[in-house]
PDB file of C-alpha atoms in Angstrom:
ATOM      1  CA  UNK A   1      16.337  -7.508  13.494  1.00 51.00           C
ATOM      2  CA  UNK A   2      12.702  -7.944  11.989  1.00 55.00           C
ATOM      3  CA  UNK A   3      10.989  -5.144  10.241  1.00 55.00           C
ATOM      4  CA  UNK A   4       8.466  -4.564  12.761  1.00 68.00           C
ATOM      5  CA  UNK A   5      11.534  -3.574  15.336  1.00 80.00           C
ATOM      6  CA  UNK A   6      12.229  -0.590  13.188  1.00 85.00           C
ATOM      7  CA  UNK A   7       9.031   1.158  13.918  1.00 82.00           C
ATOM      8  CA  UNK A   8      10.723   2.650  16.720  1.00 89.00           C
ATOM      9  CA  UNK A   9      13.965   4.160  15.640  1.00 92.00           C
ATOM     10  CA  UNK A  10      14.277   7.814  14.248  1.00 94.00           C
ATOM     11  CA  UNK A  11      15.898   8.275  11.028  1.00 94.00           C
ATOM     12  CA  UNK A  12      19.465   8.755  12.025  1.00 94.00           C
ATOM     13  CA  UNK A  13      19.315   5.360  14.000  1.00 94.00           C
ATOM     14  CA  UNK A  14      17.839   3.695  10.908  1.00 95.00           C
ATOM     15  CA  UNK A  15      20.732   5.080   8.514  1.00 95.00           C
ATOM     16  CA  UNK A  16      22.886   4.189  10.906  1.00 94.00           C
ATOM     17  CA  UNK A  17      21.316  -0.016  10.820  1.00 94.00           C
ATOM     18  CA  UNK A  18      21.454   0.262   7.130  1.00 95.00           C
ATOM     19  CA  UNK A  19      25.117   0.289   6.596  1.00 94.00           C
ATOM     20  CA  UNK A  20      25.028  -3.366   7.824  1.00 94.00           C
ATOM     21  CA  UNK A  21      21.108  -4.538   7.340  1.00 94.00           C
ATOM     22  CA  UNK A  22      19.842  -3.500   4.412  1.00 93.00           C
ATOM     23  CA  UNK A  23      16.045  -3.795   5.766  1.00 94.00           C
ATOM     24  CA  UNK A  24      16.893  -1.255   8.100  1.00 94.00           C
ATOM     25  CA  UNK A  25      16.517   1.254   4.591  1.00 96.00           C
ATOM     26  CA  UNK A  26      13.066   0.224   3.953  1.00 95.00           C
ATOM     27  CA  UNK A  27      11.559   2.223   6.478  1.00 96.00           C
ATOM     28  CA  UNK A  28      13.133   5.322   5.540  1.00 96.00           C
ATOM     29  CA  UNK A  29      11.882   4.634   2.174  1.00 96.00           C
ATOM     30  CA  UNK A  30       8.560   4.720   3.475  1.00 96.00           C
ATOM     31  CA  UNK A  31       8.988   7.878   5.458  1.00 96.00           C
ATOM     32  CA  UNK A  32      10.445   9.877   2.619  1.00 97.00           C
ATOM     33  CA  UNK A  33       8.414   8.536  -0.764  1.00 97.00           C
ATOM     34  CA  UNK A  34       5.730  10.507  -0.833  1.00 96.00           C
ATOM     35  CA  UNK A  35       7.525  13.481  -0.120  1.00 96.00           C
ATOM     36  CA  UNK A  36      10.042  13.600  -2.012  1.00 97.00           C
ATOM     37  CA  UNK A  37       7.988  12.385  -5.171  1.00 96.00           C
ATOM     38  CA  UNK A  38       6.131  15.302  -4.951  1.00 94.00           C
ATOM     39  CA  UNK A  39       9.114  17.865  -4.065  1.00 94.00           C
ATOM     40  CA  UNK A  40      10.482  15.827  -7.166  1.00 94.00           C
ATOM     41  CA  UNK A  41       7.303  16.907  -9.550  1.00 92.00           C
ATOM     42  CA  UNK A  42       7.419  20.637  -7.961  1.00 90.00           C
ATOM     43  CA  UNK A  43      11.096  21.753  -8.865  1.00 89.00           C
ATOM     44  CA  UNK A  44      11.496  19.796 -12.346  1.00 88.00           C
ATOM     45  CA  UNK A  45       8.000  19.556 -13.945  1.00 86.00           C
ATOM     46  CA  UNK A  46       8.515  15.675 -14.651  1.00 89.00           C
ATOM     47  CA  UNK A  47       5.606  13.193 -14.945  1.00 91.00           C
ATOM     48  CA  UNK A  48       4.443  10.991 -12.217  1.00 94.00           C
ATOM     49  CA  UNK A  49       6.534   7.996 -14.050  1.00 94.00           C
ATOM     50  CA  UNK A  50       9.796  10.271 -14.457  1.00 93.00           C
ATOM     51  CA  UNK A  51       9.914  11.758 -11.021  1.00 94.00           C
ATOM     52  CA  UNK A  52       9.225   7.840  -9.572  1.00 96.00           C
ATOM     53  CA  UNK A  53      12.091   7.204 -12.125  1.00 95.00           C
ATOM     54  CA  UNK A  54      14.288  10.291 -10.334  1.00 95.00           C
ATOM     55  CA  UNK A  55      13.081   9.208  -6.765  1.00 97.00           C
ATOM     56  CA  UNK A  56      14.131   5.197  -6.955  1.00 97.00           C
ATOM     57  CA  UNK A  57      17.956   6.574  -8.461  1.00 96.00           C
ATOM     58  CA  UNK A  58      18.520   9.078  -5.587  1.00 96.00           C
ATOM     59  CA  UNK A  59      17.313   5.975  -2.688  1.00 97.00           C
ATOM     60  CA  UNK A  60      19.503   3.953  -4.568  1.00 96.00           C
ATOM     61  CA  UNK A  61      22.284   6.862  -3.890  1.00 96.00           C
ATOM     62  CA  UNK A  62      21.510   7.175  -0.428  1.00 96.00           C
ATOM     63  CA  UNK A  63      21.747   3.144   0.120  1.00 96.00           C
ATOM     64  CA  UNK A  64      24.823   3.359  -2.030  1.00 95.00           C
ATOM     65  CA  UNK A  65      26.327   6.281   0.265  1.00 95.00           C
ATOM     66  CA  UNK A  66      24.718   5.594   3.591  1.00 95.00           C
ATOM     67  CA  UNK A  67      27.931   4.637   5.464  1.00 94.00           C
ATOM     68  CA  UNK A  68      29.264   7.929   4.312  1.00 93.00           C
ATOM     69  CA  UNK A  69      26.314   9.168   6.163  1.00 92.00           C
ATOM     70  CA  UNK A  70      27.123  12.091   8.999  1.00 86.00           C
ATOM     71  CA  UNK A  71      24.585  11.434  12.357  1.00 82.00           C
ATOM     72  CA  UNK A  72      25.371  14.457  13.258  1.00 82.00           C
ATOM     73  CA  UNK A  73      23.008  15.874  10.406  1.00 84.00           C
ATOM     74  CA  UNK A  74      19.570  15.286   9.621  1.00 92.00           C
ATOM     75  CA  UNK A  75      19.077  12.520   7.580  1.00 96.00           C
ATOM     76  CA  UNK A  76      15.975  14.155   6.132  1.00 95.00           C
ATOM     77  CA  UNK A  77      18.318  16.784   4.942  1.00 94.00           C
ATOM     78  CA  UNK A  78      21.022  14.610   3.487  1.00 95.00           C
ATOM     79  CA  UNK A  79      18.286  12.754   1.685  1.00 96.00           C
ATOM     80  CA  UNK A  80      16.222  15.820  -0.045  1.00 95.00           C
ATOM     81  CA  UNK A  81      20.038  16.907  -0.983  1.00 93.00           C
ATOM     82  CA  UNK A  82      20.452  13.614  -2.486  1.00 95.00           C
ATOM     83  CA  UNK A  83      17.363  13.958  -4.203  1.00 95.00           C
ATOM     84  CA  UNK A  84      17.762  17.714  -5.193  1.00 93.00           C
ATOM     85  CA  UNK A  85      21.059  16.163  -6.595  1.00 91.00           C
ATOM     86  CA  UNK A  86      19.907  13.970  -8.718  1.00 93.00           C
ATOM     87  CA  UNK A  87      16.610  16.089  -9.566  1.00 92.00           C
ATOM     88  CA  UNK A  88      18.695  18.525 -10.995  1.00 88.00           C
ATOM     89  CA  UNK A  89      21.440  16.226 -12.890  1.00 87.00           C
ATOM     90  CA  UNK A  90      18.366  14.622 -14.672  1.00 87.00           C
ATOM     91  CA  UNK A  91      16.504  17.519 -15.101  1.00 84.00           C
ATOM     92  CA  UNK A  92      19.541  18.951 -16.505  1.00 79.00           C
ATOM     93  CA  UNK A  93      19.869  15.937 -19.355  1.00 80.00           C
ATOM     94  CA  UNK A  94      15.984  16.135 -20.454  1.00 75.00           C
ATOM     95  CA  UNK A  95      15.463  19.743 -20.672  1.00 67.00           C
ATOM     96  CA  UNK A  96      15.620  20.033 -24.260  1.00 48.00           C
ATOM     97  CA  UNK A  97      13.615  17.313 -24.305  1.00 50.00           C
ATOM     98  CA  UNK A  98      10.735  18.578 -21.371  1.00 43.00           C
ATOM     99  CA  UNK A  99       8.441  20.565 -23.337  1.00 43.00           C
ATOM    100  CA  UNK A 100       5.035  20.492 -21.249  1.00 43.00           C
ATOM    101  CA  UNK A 101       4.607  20.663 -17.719  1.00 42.00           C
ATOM    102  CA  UNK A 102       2.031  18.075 -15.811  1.00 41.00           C
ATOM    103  CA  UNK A 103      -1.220  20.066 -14.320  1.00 41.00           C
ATOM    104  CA  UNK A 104      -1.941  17.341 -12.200  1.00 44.00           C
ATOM    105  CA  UNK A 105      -3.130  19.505  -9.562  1.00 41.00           C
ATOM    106  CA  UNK A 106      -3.797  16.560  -6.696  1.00 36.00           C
ATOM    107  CA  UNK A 107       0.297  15.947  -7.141  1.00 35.00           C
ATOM    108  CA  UNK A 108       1.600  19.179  -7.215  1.00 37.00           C
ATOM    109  CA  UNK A 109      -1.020  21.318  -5.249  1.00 37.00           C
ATOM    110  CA  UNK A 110      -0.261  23.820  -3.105  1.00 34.00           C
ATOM    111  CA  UNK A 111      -1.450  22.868  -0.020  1.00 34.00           C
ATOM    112  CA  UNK A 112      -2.353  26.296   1.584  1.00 33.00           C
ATOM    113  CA  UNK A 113      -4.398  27.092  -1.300  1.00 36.00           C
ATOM    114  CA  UNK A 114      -6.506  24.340  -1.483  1.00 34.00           C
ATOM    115  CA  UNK A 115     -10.454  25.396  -1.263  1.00 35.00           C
ATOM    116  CA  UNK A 116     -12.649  23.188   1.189  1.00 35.00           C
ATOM    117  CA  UNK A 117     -14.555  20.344  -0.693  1.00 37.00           C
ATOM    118  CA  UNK A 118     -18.154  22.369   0.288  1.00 41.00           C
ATOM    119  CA  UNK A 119     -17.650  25.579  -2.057  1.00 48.00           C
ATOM    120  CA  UNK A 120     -16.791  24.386  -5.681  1.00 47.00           C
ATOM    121  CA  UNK A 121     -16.543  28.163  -6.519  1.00 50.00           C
ATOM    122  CA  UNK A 122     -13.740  28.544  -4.589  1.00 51.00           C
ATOM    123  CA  UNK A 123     -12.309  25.437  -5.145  1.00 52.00           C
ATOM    124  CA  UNK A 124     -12.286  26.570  -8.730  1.00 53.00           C
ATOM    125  CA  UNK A 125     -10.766  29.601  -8.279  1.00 56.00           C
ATOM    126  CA  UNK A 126      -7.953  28.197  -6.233  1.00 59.00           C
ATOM    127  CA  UNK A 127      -7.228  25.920  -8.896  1.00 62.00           C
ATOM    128  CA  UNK A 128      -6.597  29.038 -11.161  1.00 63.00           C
ATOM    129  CA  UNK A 129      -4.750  30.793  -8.480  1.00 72.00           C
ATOM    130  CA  UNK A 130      -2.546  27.348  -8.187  1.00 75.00           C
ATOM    131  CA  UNK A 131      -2.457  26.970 -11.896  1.00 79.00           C
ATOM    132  CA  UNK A 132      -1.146  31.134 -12.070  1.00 82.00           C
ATOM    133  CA  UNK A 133       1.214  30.688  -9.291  1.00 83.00           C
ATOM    134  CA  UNK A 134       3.000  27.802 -10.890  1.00 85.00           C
ATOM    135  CA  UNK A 135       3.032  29.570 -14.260  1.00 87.00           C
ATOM    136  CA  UNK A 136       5.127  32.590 -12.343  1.00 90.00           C
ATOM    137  CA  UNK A 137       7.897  29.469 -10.512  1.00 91.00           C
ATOM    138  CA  UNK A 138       8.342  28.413 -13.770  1.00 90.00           C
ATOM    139  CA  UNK A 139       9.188  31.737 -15.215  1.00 92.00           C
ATOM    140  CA  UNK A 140      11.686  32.167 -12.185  1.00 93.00           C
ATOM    141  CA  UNK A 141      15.384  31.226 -12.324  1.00 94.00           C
ATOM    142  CA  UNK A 142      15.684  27.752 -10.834  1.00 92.00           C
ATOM    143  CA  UNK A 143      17.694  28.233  -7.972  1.00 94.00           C
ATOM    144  CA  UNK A 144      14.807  30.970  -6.653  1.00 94.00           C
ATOM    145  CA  UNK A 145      12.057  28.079  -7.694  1.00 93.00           C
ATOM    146  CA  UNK A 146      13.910  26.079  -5.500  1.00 93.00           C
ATOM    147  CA  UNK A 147      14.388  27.903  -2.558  1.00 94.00           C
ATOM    148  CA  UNK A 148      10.907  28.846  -3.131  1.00 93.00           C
ATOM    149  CA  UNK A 149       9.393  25.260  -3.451  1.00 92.00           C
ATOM    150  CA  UNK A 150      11.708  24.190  -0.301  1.00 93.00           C
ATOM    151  CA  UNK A 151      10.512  27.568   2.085  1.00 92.00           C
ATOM    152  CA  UNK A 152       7.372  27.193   1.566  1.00 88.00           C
ATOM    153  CA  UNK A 153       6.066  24.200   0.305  1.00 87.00           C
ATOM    154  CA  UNK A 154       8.440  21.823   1.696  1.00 89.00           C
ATOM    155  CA  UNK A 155       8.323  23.981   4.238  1.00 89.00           C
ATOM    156  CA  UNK A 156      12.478  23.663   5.228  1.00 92.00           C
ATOM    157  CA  UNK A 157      13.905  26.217   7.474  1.00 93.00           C
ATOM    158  CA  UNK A 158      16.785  28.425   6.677  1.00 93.00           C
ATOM    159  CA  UNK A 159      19.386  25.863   8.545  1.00 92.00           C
ATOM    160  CA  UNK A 160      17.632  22.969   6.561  1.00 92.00           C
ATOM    161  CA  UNK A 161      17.900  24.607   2.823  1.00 94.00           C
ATOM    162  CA  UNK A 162      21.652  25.528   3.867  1.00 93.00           C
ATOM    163  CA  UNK A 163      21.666  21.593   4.299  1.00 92.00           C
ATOM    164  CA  UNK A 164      20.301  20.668   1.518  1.00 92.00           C
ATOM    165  CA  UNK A 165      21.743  23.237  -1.168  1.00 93.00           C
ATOM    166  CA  UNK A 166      24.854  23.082   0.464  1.00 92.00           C
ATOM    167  CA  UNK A 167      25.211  27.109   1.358  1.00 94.00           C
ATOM    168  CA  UNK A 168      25.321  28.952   4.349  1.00 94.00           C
ATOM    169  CA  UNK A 169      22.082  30.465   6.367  1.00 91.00           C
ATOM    170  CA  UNK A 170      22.798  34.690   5.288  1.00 93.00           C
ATOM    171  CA  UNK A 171      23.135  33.052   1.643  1.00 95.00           C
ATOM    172  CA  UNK A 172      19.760  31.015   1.491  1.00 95.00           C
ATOM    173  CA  UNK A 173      18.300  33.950   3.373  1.00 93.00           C
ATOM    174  CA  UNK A 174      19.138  36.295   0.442  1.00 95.00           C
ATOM    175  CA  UNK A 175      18.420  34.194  -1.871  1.00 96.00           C
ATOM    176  CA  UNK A 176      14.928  33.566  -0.299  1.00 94.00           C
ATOM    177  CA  UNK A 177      14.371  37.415  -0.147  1.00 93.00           C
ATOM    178  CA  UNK A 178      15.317  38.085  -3.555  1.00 94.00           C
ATOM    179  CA  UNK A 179      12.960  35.148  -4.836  1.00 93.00           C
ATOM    180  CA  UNK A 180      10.479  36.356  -3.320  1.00 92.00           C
ATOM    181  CA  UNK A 181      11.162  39.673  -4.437  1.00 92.00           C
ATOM    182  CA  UNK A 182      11.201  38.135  -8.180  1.00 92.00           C
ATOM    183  CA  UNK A 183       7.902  35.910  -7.398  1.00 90.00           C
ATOM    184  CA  UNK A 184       6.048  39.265  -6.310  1.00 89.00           C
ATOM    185  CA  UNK A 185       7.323  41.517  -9.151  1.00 89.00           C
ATOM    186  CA  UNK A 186       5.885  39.084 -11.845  1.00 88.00           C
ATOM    187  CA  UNK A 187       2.665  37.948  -9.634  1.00 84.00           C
ATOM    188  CA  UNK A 188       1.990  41.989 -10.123  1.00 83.00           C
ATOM    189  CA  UNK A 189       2.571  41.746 -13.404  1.00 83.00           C
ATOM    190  CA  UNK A 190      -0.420  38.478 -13.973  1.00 73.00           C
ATOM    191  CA  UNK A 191      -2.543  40.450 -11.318  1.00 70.00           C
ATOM    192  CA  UNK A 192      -2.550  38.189  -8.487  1.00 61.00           C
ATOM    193  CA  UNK A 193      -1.818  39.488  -5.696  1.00 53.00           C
TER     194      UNK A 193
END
């Protein structure tokens, strides 16, 4: 099959191509990059270099797994669980070693925040509010970061975190409610919201 014939298959389709062409994994390397590079950078604090370091193990885990791959799920969600997977493993192994945290704020932006390119005063003071509200995820525990991060900048429903983190739907639902109970105690705290 040539490349240009993969343009039209969803995910699942291509996963399921890949156990026997391994072309038919480009594409979803394509779809899923930039995403997961920055989900990458959001829940571990890694450099640009470290996270691309991160992102090529976990596609090389999902090529390495892909027949054990269920079409029944999301492929998206297998793949961020991959990801999170490895994330975590690695993130796990540097930590000692992680002392500063990139500010890079075109990489790991919050997208709702971001001020319109006419009012530089704004713009300015969304960077601070972006700079203040990644200060308070880093001072939460990292499994409410990372429900966080997935709810509402990855922007996952319930179903897909259960997916990903491997838990059930009441469990990701409290532990998005107490996260976000955390997150709003200690935004109080730096004054704002």
């Amino acid at each position: 099959m040539h490349s240009g014939q993969y343009q039209d298959k969803n995910d699942e389709q291509l996963a399921a191509l890949a156990i026997n062409d391994p072309h038919a994994f480009v594409p979803l390397v394509r779809r899923y990059e930039a995403r997961l590079l920055a989900y990458i950078r959001r829940i571990s604090g890694f450099s640009k270099e470290d996270a691309e370091d991160v992102l090529q193990e976990a596609f090389m885990d999902a090529y390495r797994h892909i027949a054990s791959f269920d079409n029944n799920l999301k492929f998206s969600n297998w793949i961020y669980r991959i990801t999170h997977n490895r994330t975590i493993s690695i993130y796990r192994k540097k930590r000692n070693s992680l002392n500063n945290y990139s500010t890079d704020d075109e990489d790991l932006g919050f997208e709702r925040v971001l001020a319109s390119n006419e009012d530089i005063q704004l713009k300015a003071e969304n960077t601070i509010t972006k700079q203040k509200v990644k200060q308070i995820l880093d001072q939460l525990p990292p499994r409410d970061k990372e429900v966080l991060i997935l709810a509402y900048m990855e922007e996952k429903s319930y179903e897909e975190i259960g997916d990903i983190l491997r838990a059930p739907m009441g469990t990701v639902a409290t532990w998005i409610r107490r996260a976000k109970i955390k997150f709003a105690k200690l935004a109080d705290k730096e004054k704002i919201i």
